[in-house]
Amino acid sequence: MDPQHAPGPPPPLEQALHAARALVLADLMSRGVAEADVVSLVEDSVAHRRWWVEQWPEGAGFLAGLVAQDVQDALLERYGRWPLCPVCGSGDPHALEVEPELGPDPHWVCHKAGVKVAAVGGLGGTAAS
């Protein structure tokens, strides 16, 4: 390969999209729901969010939370609540929510218990549900 034409690092927009995709896939895999049709939901969200962040580049830091919310909404419509809260051992099963809804450093939060459970991408370190 010609060193002058060697590929460099991907542009920051692509890096942010790939990072968001990887974090959400890690959470899906940690909960055993990363089937092909579910991964397609992630890909759909990333494609949609690509357009969104091209319109608002300052929002690149918000992509992980937005993709997580997109996938959570799509899973709710097709399969049910995800991810289920691993903190509350009694009562009706309920899903964690992403906070902040639009901001950097998104976390999965249990509003019932009022606790941060894990960063988006970090569900593998919590009890599986």
Short mmCIF file of N, CA, C and O in Angstrom, two decimals:
data_model
loop_
_atom_site.label_atom_id
_atom_site.label_comp_id
_atom_site.label_asym_id
_atom_site.label_seq_id
_atom_site.Cartn_x
_atom_site.Cartn_y
_atom_site.Cartn_z
N MET A 1 0.84 -1.17 0.00
CA MET A 1 0.00 0.00 0.00
C MET A 1 0.88 1.23 0.00
O MET A 1 1.87 1.30 0.71
N ASP A 2 0.51 2.21 -0.76
CA ASP A 2 1.23 3.47 -0.85
C ASP A 2 1.09 4.23 0.47
O ASP A 2 -0.03 4.51 0.90
N PRO A 3 2.21 4.55 1.15
CA PRO A 3 2.11 5.23 2.45
C PRO A 3 1.38 6.57 2.37
O PRO A 3 0.79 7.01 3.33
N GLN A 4 1.43 7.23 1.22
CA GLN A 4 0.73 8.50 1.09
C GLN A 4 -0.78 8.31 1.13
O GLN A 4 -1.52 9.23 1.43
N HIS A 5 -1.24 7.13 0.78
CA HIS A 5 -2.68 6.87 0.72
C HIS A 5 -3.14 5.88 1.80
O HIS A 5 -4.21 5.32 1.70
N ALA A 6 -2.28 5.71 2.83
CA ALA A 6 -2.66 4.82 3.92
C ALA A 6 -3.85 5.44 4.66
O ALA A 6 -3.89 6.65 4.87
N PRO A 7 -4.82 4.61 5.02
CA PRO A 7 -5.97 5.18 5.72
C PRO A 7 -5.57 5.71 7.09
O PRO A 7 -4.80 5.08 7.81
N GLY A 8 -6.08 6.87 7.41
CA GLY A 8 -5.85 7.46 8.72
C GLY A 8 -6.97 7.05 9.65
O GLY A 8 -7.80 6.23 9.32
N PRO A 9 -6.98 7.64 10.82
CA PRO A 9 -8.07 7.35 11.74
C PRO A 9 -9.39 7.86 11.16
O PRO A 9 -9.40 8.82 10.39
N PRO A 10 -10.49 7.23 11.51
CA PRO A 10 -11.77 7.70 11.01
C PRO A 10 -12.06 9.11 11.53
O PRO A 10 -11.56 9.49 12.59
N PRO A 11 -12.84 9.87 10.80
CA PRO A 11 -13.19 11.21 11.28
C PRO A 11 -13.91 11.13 12.63
O PRO A 11 -14.51 10.09 12.97
N PRO A 12 -13.88 12.21 13.42
CA PRO A 12 -14.50 12.19 14.75
C PRO A 12 -15.97 11.76 14.73
O PRO A 12 -16.41 11.04 15.64
N LEU A 13 -16.72 12.15 13.72
CA LEU A 13 -18.13 11.75 13.64
C LEU A 13 -18.24 10.23 13.56
O LEU A 13 -19.02 9.62 14.29
N GLU A 14 -17.43 9.61 12.71
CA GLU A 14 -17.47 8.15 12.57
C GLU A 14 -17.00 7.48 13.86
O GLU A 14 -17.56 6.46 14.27
N GLN A 15 -15.99 8.05 14.50
CA GLN A 15 -15.52 7.49 15.77
C GLN A 15 -16.63 7.50 16.81
O GLN A 15 -16.83 6.52 17.54
N ALA A 16 -17.37 8.61 16.88
CA ALA A 16 -18.46 8.73 17.86
C ALA A 16 -19.58 7.74 17.55
O ALA A 16 -20.14 7.12 18.46
N LEU A 17 -19.91 7.57 16.29
CA LEU A 17 -20.95 6.61 15.90
C LEU A 17 -20.53 5.18 16.21
O LEU A 17 -21.31 4.40 16.75
N HIS A 18 -19.28 4.85 15.90
CA HIS A 18 -18.78 3.50 16.19
C HIS A 18 -18.72 3.24 17.69
O HIS A 18 -19.05 2.13 18.14
N ALA A 19 -18.34 4.25 18.46
CA ALA A 19 -18.28 4.09 19.91
C ALA A 19 -19.68 3.86 20.48
O ALA A 19 -19.87 2.98 21.33
N ALA A 20 -20.66 4.64 20.03
CA ALA A 20 -22.04 4.48 20.51
C ALA A 20 -22.54 3.08 20.16
O ALA A 20 -23.14 2.39 21.01
N ARG A 21 -22.29 2.65 18.94
CA ARG A 21 -22.71 1.31 18.49
C ARG A 21 -22.08 0.24 19.39
O ARG A 21 -22.76 -0.67 19.86
N ALA A 22 -20.79 0.36 19.65
CA ALA A 22 -20.09 -0.64 20.46
C ALA A 22 -20.62 -0.69 21.89
O ALA A 22 -20.78 -1.78 22.46
N LEU A 23 -20.92 0.46 22.49
CA LEU A 23 -21.42 0.49 23.86
C LEU A 23 -22.79 -0.18 23.96
O LEU A 23 -23.03 -0.99 24.87
N VAL A 24 -23.68 0.13 23.03
CA VAL A 24 -25.02 -0.45 23.08
C VAL A 24 -24.95 -1.95 22.79
O VAL A 24 -25.61 -2.76 23.45
N LEU A 25 -24.11 -2.35 21.83
CA LEU A 25 -23.95 -3.78 21.56
C LEU A 25 -23.39 -4.52 22.77
O LEU A 25 -23.81 -5.65 23.06
N ALA A 26 -22.48 -3.89 23.50
CA ALA A 26 -21.93 -4.53 24.71
C ALA A 26 -23.04 -4.77 25.73
O ALA A 26 -23.10 -5.84 26.35
N ASP A 27 -23.94 -3.80 25.88
CA ASP A 27 -25.05 -3.99 26.82
C ASP A 27 -26.00 -5.08 26.35
O ASP A 27 -26.46 -5.91 27.13
N LEU A 28 -26.29 -5.10 25.07
CA LEU A 28 -27.16 -6.14 24.52
C LEU A 28 -26.54 -7.53 24.71
O LEU A 28 -27.21 -8.47 25.11
N MET A 29 -25.24 -7.63 24.43
CA MET A 29 -24.55 -8.91 24.57
C MET A 29 -24.51 -9.34 26.03
O MET A 29 -24.69 -10.52 26.33
N SER A 30 -24.31 -8.40 26.93
CA SER A 30 -24.22 -8.76 28.35
C SER A 30 -25.54 -9.29 28.88
O SER A 30 -25.57 -10.01 29.88
N ARG A 31 -26.63 -8.97 28.21
CA ARG A 31 -27.95 -9.44 28.61
C ARG A 31 -28.47 -10.56 27.71
O ARG A 31 -29.61 -10.98 27.81
N GLY A 32 -27.61 -11.03 26.81
CA GLY A 32 -27.95 -12.17 25.96
C GLY A 32 -29.04 -11.90 24.94
O GLY A 32 -29.76 -12.82 24.57
N VAL A 33 -29.16 -10.67 24.49
CA VAL A 33 -30.22 -10.35 23.52
C VAL A 33 -29.66 -9.79 22.20
O VAL A 33 -30.40 -9.18 21.45
N ALA A 34 -28.40 -10.03 21.93
CA ALA A 34 -27.78 -9.49 20.72
C ALA A 34 -28.00 -10.40 19.52
O ALA A 34 -27.07 -10.77 18.81
N GLU A 35 -29.25 -10.80 19.29
CA GLU A 35 -29.60 -11.60 18.11
C GLU A 35 -29.53 -10.71 16.87
O GLU A 35 -29.53 -9.49 16.97
N ALA A 36 -29.51 -11.32 15.70
CA ALA A 36 -29.35 -10.57 14.45
C ALA A 36 -30.40 -9.49 14.28
O ALA A 36 -30.08 -8.36 13.88
N ASP A 37 -31.67 -9.79 14.60
CA ASP A 37 -32.71 -8.79 14.42
C ASP A 37 -32.55 -7.62 15.38
O ASP A 37 -32.87 -6.49 15.06
N VAL A 38 -32.01 -7.89 16.56
CA VAL A 38 -31.78 -6.83 17.53
C VAL A 38 -30.58 -5.98 17.10
O VAL A 38 -30.61 -4.75 17.21
N VAL A 39 -29.54 -6.61 16.60
CA VAL A 39 -28.39 -5.87 16.10
C VAL A 39 -28.83 -4.97 14.94
O VAL A 39 -28.34 -3.84 14.80
N SER A 40 -29.78 -5.42 14.15
CA SER A 40 -30.32 -4.58 13.07
C SER A 40 -30.96 -3.32 13.62
O SER A 40 -30.89 -2.26 13.00
N LEU A 41 -31.58 -3.41 14.80
CA LEU A 41 -32.16 -2.22 15.43
C LEU A 41 -31.06 -1.21 15.78
O LEU A 41 -31.25 0.00 15.64
N VAL A 42 -29.92 -1.72 16.22
CA VAL A 42 -28.78 -0.84 16.53
C VAL A 42 -28.31 -0.17 15.25
O VAL A 42 -28.08 1.05 15.22
N GLU A 43 -28.16 -0.95 14.19
CA GLU A 43 -27.70 -0.39 12.92
C GLU A 43 -28.67 0.67 12.40
O GLU A 43 -28.24 1.71 11.88
N ASP A 44 -29.98 0.43 12.54
CA ASP A 44 -30.98 1.42 12.12
C ASP A 44 -30.83 2.71 12.90
O ASP A 44 -30.90 3.81 12.34
N SER A 45 -30.62 2.59 14.20
CA SER A 45 -30.45 3.77 15.04
C SER A 45 -29.19 4.53 14.66
O SER A 45 -29.22 5.76 14.55
N VAL A 46 -28.09 3.82 14.45
CA VAL A 46 -26.83 4.48 14.09
C VAL A 46 -27.00 5.22 12.75
O VAL A 46 -26.54 6.36 12.62
N ALA A 47 -27.68 4.62 11.80
CA ALA A 47 -27.91 5.29 10.51
C ALA A 47 -28.73 6.56 10.71
O ALA A 47 -28.42 7.62 10.14
N HIS A 48 -29.77 6.47 11.52
CA HIS A 48 -30.61 7.64 11.80
C HIS A 48 -29.82 8.71 12.54
O HIS A 48 -29.92 9.91 12.22
N ARG A 49 -29.06 8.29 13.52
CA ARG A 49 -28.29 9.26 14.31
C ARG A 49 -27.14 9.86 13.51
O ARG A 49 -26.68 10.95 13.83
N ARG A 50 -26.64 9.19 12.50
CA ARG A 50 -25.62 9.77 11.63
C ARG A 50 -26.15 11.06 11.02
O ARG A 50 -25.50 12.10 11.04
N TRP A 51 -27.36 11.00 10.48
CA TRP A 51 -27.97 12.21 9.91
C TRP A 51 -28.13 13.27 10.99
O TRP A 51 -27.80 14.44 10.78
N TRP A 52 -28.61 12.87 12.16
CA TRP A 52 -28.86 13.81 13.25
C TRP A 52 -27.59 14.55 13.65
O TRP A 52 -27.57 15.77 13.78
N VAL A 53 -26.49 13.81 13.82
CA VAL A 53 -25.25 14.43 14.28
C VAL A 53 -24.57 15.22 13.15
O VAL A 53 -23.83 16.16 13.42
N GLU A 54 -24.84 14.86 11.91
CA GLU A 54 -24.34 15.70 10.81
C GLU A 54 -25.00 17.07 10.85
O GLU A 54 -24.37 18.08 10.51
N GLN A 55 -26.26 17.12 11.29
CA GLN A 55 -26.97 18.39 11.40
C GLN A 55 -26.53 19.18 12.64
O GLN A 55 -26.59 20.40 12.68
N TRP A 56 -26.13 18.47 13.68
CA TRP A 56 -25.74 19.08 14.95
C TRP A 56 -24.47 18.40 15.47
O TRP A 56 -24.51 17.57 16.36
N PRO A 57 -23.30 18.75 14.90
CA PRO A 57 -22.04 18.10 15.28
C PRO A 57 -21.71 18.19 16.77
O PRO A 57 -21.07 17.31 17.32
N GLU A 58 -22.18 19.25 17.43
CA GLU A 58 -21.92 19.40 18.86
C GLU A 58 -22.59 18.29 19.67
O GLU A 58 -22.26 18.06 20.83
N GLY A 59 -23.53 17.58 19.08
CA GLY A 59 -24.23 16.51 19.76
C GLY A 59 -23.53 15.17 19.71
O GLY A 59 -24.06 14.17 20.23
N ALA A 60 -22.33 15.10 19.15
CA ALA A 60 -21.63 13.81 19.02
C ALA A 60 -21.43 13.13 20.37
O ALA A 60 -21.51 11.90 20.47
N GLY A 61 -21.23 13.88 21.43
CA GLY A 61 -21.04 13.30 22.75
C GLY A 61 -22.30 12.70 23.35
O GLY A 61 -22.25 12.03 24.37
N PHE A 62 -23.44 12.94 22.69
CA PHE A 62 -24.72 12.44 23.19
C PHE A 62 -25.15 11.16 22.49
O PHE A 62 -26.19 10.59 22.81
N LEU A 63 -24.38 10.70 21.51
CA LEU A 63 -24.80 9.58 20.67
C LEU A 63 -25.04 8.28 21.43
O LEU A 63 -26.00 7.58 21.14
N ALA A 64 -24.19 7.95 22.38
CA ALA A 64 -24.35 6.67 23.09
C ALA A 64 -25.70 6.60 23.79
O ALA A 64 -26.42 5.60 23.69
N GLY A 65 -26.07 7.66 24.48
CA GLY A 65 -27.35 7.67 25.17
C GLY A 65 -28.52 7.64 24.20
O GLY A 65 -29.53 6.97 24.45
N LEU A 66 -28.39 8.36 23.10
CA LEU A 66 -29.48 8.39 22.13
C LEU A 66 -29.67 7.05 21.43
O LEU A 66 -30.80 6.59 21.25
N VAL A 67 -28.58 6.41 21.05
CA VAL A 67 -28.68 5.09 20.42
C VAL A 67 -29.26 4.09 21.42
O VAL A 67 -30.12 3.27 21.07
N ALA A 68 -28.82 4.16 22.67
CA ALA A 68 -29.36 3.26 23.70
C ALA A 68 -30.87 3.46 23.84
O ALA A 68 -31.63 2.48 23.90
N GLN A 69 -31.32 4.71 23.86
CA GLN A 69 -32.75 4.98 23.97
C GLN A 69 -33.51 4.51 22.74
O GLN A 69 -34.61 3.96 22.85
N ASP A 70 -32.93 4.74 21.56
CA ASP A 70 -33.57 4.28 20.31
C ASP A 70 -33.79 2.77 20.34
O ASP A 70 -34.87 2.27 20.01
N VAL A 71 -32.74 2.04 20.72
CA VAL A 71 -32.82 0.58 20.75
C VAL A 71 -33.80 0.14 21.83
O VAL A 71 -34.61 -0.77 21.61
N GLN A 72 -33.76 0.78 22.98
CA GLN A 72 -34.69 0.43 24.05
C GLN A 72 -36.14 0.63 23.58
O GLN A 72 -36.99 -0.22 23.82
N ASP A 73 -36.42 1.75 22.91
CA ASP A 73 -37.77 2.02 22.40
C ASP A 73 -38.19 0.98 21.36
O ASP A 73 -39.31 0.48 21.38
N ALA A 74 -37.26 0.64 20.45
CA ALA A 74 -37.58 -0.34 19.40
C ALA A 74 -37.81 -1.72 20.01
O ALA A 74 -38.72 -2.45 19.59
N LEU A 75 -37.03 -2.09 21.02
CA LEU A 75 -37.22 -3.38 21.69
C LEU A 75 -38.55 -3.41 22.44
O LEU A 75 -39.23 -4.44 22.43
N LEU A 76 -38.94 -2.31 23.04
CA LEU A 76 -40.21 -2.26 23.75
C LEU A 76 -41.37 -2.53 22.80
O LEU A 76 -42.28 -3.30 23.11
N GLU A 77 -41.31 -1.93 21.62
CA GLU A 77 -42.36 -2.12 20.63
C GLU A 77 -42.43 -3.57 20.14
O GLU A 77 -43.51 -4.09 19.89
N ARG A 78 -41.29 -4.23 20.02
CA ARG A 78 -41.24 -5.57 19.43
C ARG A 78 -41.22 -6.71 20.43
O ARG A 78 -41.77 -7.77 20.18
N TYR A 79 -40.50 -6.52 21.56
CA TYR A 79 -40.24 -7.64 22.46
C TYR A 79 -40.62 -7.40 23.91
O TYR A 79 -40.82 -8.34 24.66
N GLY A 80 -40.61 -6.18 24.35
CA GLY A 80 -40.88 -5.88 25.75
C GLY A 80 -39.78 -5.02 26.35
O GLY A 80 -38.88 -4.56 25.65
N ARG A 81 -39.87 -4.83 27.65
CA ARG A 81 -38.93 -3.94 28.34
C ARG A 81 -37.51 -4.51 28.35
O ARG A 81 -37.31 -5.70 28.54
N TRP A 82 -36.56 -3.59 28.17
CA TRP A 82 -35.13 -3.93 28.21
C TRP A 82 -34.38 -2.66 28.52
O TRP A 82 -34.74 -1.61 28.01
N PRO A 83 -33.31 -2.73 29.26
CA PRO A 83 -32.88 -3.84 30.13
C PRO A 83 -33.68 -3.83 31.43
O PRO A 83 -33.99 -2.78 31.97
N LEU A 84 -34.00 -5.01 31.90
CA LEU A 84 -34.71 -5.10 33.17
C LEU A 84 -33.78 -4.72 34.32
O LEU A 84 -32.58 -4.97 34.28
N CYS A 85 -34.37 -4.10 35.31
CA CYS A 85 -33.61 -3.62 36.46
C CYS A 85 -33.04 -4.79 37.26
O CYS A 85 -33.80 -5.66 37.70
N PRO A 86 -31.72 -4.80 37.50
CA PRO A 86 -31.13 -5.86 38.31
C PRO A 86 -31.07 -5.49 39.80
O PRO A 86 -30.65 -6.28 40.62
N VAL A 87 -31.52 -4.28 40.15
CA VAL A 87 -31.41 -3.78 41.52
C VAL A 87 -32.62 -4.17 42.36
O VAL A 87 -32.48 -4.62 43.50
N CYS A 88 -33.80 -3.98 41.80
CA CYS A 88 -35.03 -4.22 42.56
C CYS A 88 -35.40 -5.70 42.49
O CYS A 88 -35.71 -6.21 41.42
N GLY A 89 -35.35 -6.37 43.61
CA GLY A 89 -35.62 -7.80 43.64
C GLY A 89 -37.08 -8.15 43.81
O GLY A 89 -37.46 -9.30 43.66
N SER A 90 -37.91 -7.16 44.12
CA SER A 90 -39.33 -7.47 44.32
C SER A 90 -40.18 -6.49 43.52
O SER A 90 -39.68 -5.48 43.02
N GLY A 91 -41.45 -6.81 43.41
CA GLY A 91 -42.35 -5.94 42.66
C GLY A 91 -42.34 -6.30 41.18
O GLY A 91 -41.72 -7.28 40.75
N ASP A 92 -43.04 -5.49 40.41
CA ASP A 92 -43.11 -5.74 38.97
C ASP A 92 -41.76 -5.47 38.31
O ASP A 92 -41.10 -4.49 38.64
N PRO A 93 -41.37 -6.35 37.39
CA PRO A 93 -40.14 -6.08 36.64
C PRO A 93 -40.29 -4.75 35.88
O PRO A 93 -41.35 -4.45 35.35
N HIS A 94 -39.22 -3.99 35.88
CA HIS A 94 -39.25 -2.71 35.17
C HIS A 94 -37.91 -2.48 34.50
O HIS A 94 -36.89 -3.05 34.91
N ALA A 95 -37.94 -1.66 33.48
CA ALA A 95 -36.73 -1.37 32.72
C ALA A 95 -35.96 -0.22 33.34
O ALA A 95 -36.53 0.67 33.99
N LEU A 96 -34.67 -0.25 33.12
CA LEU A 96 -33.82 0.88 33.46
C LEU A 96 -34.08 1.99 32.44
O LEU A 96 -34.58 1.72 31.35
N GLU A 97 -33.71 3.20 32.78
CA GLU A 97 -33.83 4.32 31.86
C GLU A 97 -32.48 4.97 31.68
O GLU A 97 -31.62 4.90 32.56
N VAL A 98 -32.30 5.62 30.53
CA VAL A 98 -31.05 6.31 30.24
C VAL A 98 -31.15 7.74 30.78
O VAL A 98 -32.12 8.45 30.52
N GLU A 99 -30.13 8.14 31.53
CA GLU A 99 -30.00 9.52 31.98
C GLU A 99 -28.58 9.97 31.76
O GLU A 99 -27.66 9.20 31.99
N PRO A 100 -28.36 11.20 31.33
CA PRO A 100 -29.39 12.14 30.94
C PRO A 100 -29.99 11.74 29.60
O PRO A 100 -29.36 11.03 28.81
N GLU A 101 -31.21 12.18 29.35
CA GLU A 101 -31.86 11.84 28.09
C GLU A 101 -31.11 12.45 26.91
O GLU A 101 -31.07 11.86 25.84
N LEU A 102 -30.55 13.62 27.10
CA LEU A 102 -29.76 14.27 26.06
C LEU A 102 -28.57 14.93 26.73
O LEU A 102 -28.65 16.04 27.22
N GLY A 103 -27.48 14.17 26.80
CA GLY A 103 -26.29 14.70 27.45
C GLY A 103 -25.15 13.71 27.38
O GLY A 103 -25.33 12.58 26.95
N PRO A 104 -23.98 14.14 27.80
CA PRO A 104 -22.82 13.25 27.79
C PRO A 104 -22.85 12.30 28.98
O PRO A 104 -23.61 12.49 29.92
N ASP A 105 -22.02 11.27 28.94
CA ASP A 105 -21.85 10.31 30.03
C ASP A 105 -23.17 9.67 30.45
O ASP A 105 -23.55 9.71 31.62
N PRO A 106 -23.88 9.03 29.51
CA PRO A 106 -25.17 8.44 29.84
C PRO A 106 -25.03 7.19 30.72
O PRO A 106 -24.07 6.43 30.60
N HIS A 107 -26.00 7.02 31.61
CA HIS A 107 -26.04 5.88 32.52
C HIS A 107 -27.41 5.24 32.47
O HIS A 107 -28.41 5.89 32.17
N TRP A 108 -27.44 3.94 32.79
CA TRP A 108 -28.69 3.22 33.03
C TRP A 108 -29.06 3.48 34.47
O TRP A 108 -28.24 3.28 35.37
N VAL A 109 -30.28 3.95 34.70
CA VAL A 109 -30.72 4.35 36.03
C VAL A 109 -32.02 3.64 36.39
O VAL A 109 -32.90 3.48 35.54
N CYS A 110 -32.13 3.24 37.64
CA CYS A 110 -33.39 2.72 38.16
C CYS A 110 -34.07 3.88 38.90
O CYS A 110 -33.58 4.33 39.94
N HIS A 111 -35.18 4.34 38.35
CA HIS A 111 -35.89 5.45 38.98
C HIS A 111 -36.63 4.99 40.23
O HIS A 111 -36.86 5.78 41.15
N LYS A 112 -37.00 3.72 40.28
CA LYS A 112 -37.71 3.19 41.45
C LYS A 112 -36.80 3.25 42.69
O LYS A 112 -37.21 3.68 43.75
N ALA A 113 -35.57 2.79 42.53
CA ALA A 113 -34.61 2.77 43.64
C ALA A 113 -33.82 4.06 43.72
O ALA A 113 -33.14 4.32 44.71
N GLY A 114 -33.86 4.85 42.64
CA GLY A 114 -33.12 6.11 42.63
C GLY A 114 -31.62 5.93 42.56
O GLY A 114 -30.88 6.69 43.20
N VAL A 115 -31.16 4.92 41.80
CA VAL A 115 -29.72 4.66 41.71
C VAL A 115 -29.25 4.53 40.26
O VAL A 115 -30.00 4.08 39.41
N LYS A 116 -27.99 4.93 40.06
CA LYS A 116 -27.32 4.66 38.79
C LYS A 116 -26.88 3.20 38.85
O LYS A 116 -26.23 2.78 39.81
N VAL A 117 -27.23 2.44 37.81
CA VAL A 117 -26.88 1.03 37.80
C VAL A 117 -25.56 0.80 37.07
O VAL A 117 -24.70 0.07 37.56
N ALA A 118 -25.40 1.45 35.90
CA ALA A 118 -24.18 1.27 35.11
C ALA A 118 -24.14 2.34 34.03
O ALA A 118 -25.17 2.86 33.62
N ALA A 119 -22.94 2.63 33.58
CA ALA A 119 -22.81 3.49 32.41
C ALA A 119 -23.35 2.73 31.20
O ALA A 119 -23.34 1.50 31.18
N VAL A 120 -23.84 3.47 30.21
CA VAL A 120 -24.21 2.80 28.96
C VAL A 120 -22.96 2.09 28.45
O VAL A 120 -21.88 2.70 28.38
N GLY A 121 -23.08 0.82 28.14
CA GLY A 121 -21.95 0.00 27.75
C GLY A 121 -21.39 -0.82 28.90
O GLY A 121 -20.58 -1.70 28.69
N GLY A 122 -21.86 -0.55 30.13
CA GLY A 122 -21.30 -1.21 31.30
C GLY A 122 -22.24 -2.17 32.01
O GLY A 122 -21.98 -2.55 33.14
N LEU A 123 -23.31 -2.59 31.35
CA LEU A 123 -24.24 -3.51 32.00
C LEU A 123 -23.63 -4.88 32.29
O LEU A 123 -24.14 -5.60 33.12
N GLY A 124 -22.55 -5.20 31.63
CA GLY A 124 -21.90 -6.50 31.85
C GLY A 124 -21.36 -6.66 33.26
O GLY A 124 -21.14 -7.76 33.73
N GLY A 125 -21.19 -5.56 33.97
CA GLY A 125 -20.68 -5.62 35.34
C GLY A 125 -21.76 -5.69 36.39
O GLY A 125 -21.46 -5.63 37.57
N THR A 126 -23.04 -5.82 35.95
CA THR A 126 -24.15 -5.90 36.90
C THR A 126 -24.83 -7.24 36.76
O THR A 126 -24.68 -7.93 35.76
N ALA A 127 -25.62 -7.62 37.74
CA ALA A 127 -26.36 -8.90 37.69
C ALA A 127 -27.28 -8.91 36.47
O ALA A 127 -27.99 -7.95 36.23
N ALA A 128 -27.24 -9.97 35.70
CA ALA A 128 -28.02 -10.07 34.46
C ALA A 128 -29.50 -10.18 34.74
O ALA A 128 -29.91 -10.86 35.67
N SER A 129 -30.26 -9.50 33.88
CA SER A 129 -31.73 -9.60 33.91
C SER A 129 -32.23 -9.69 32.52
O SER A 129 -31.73 -9.06 31.65
#
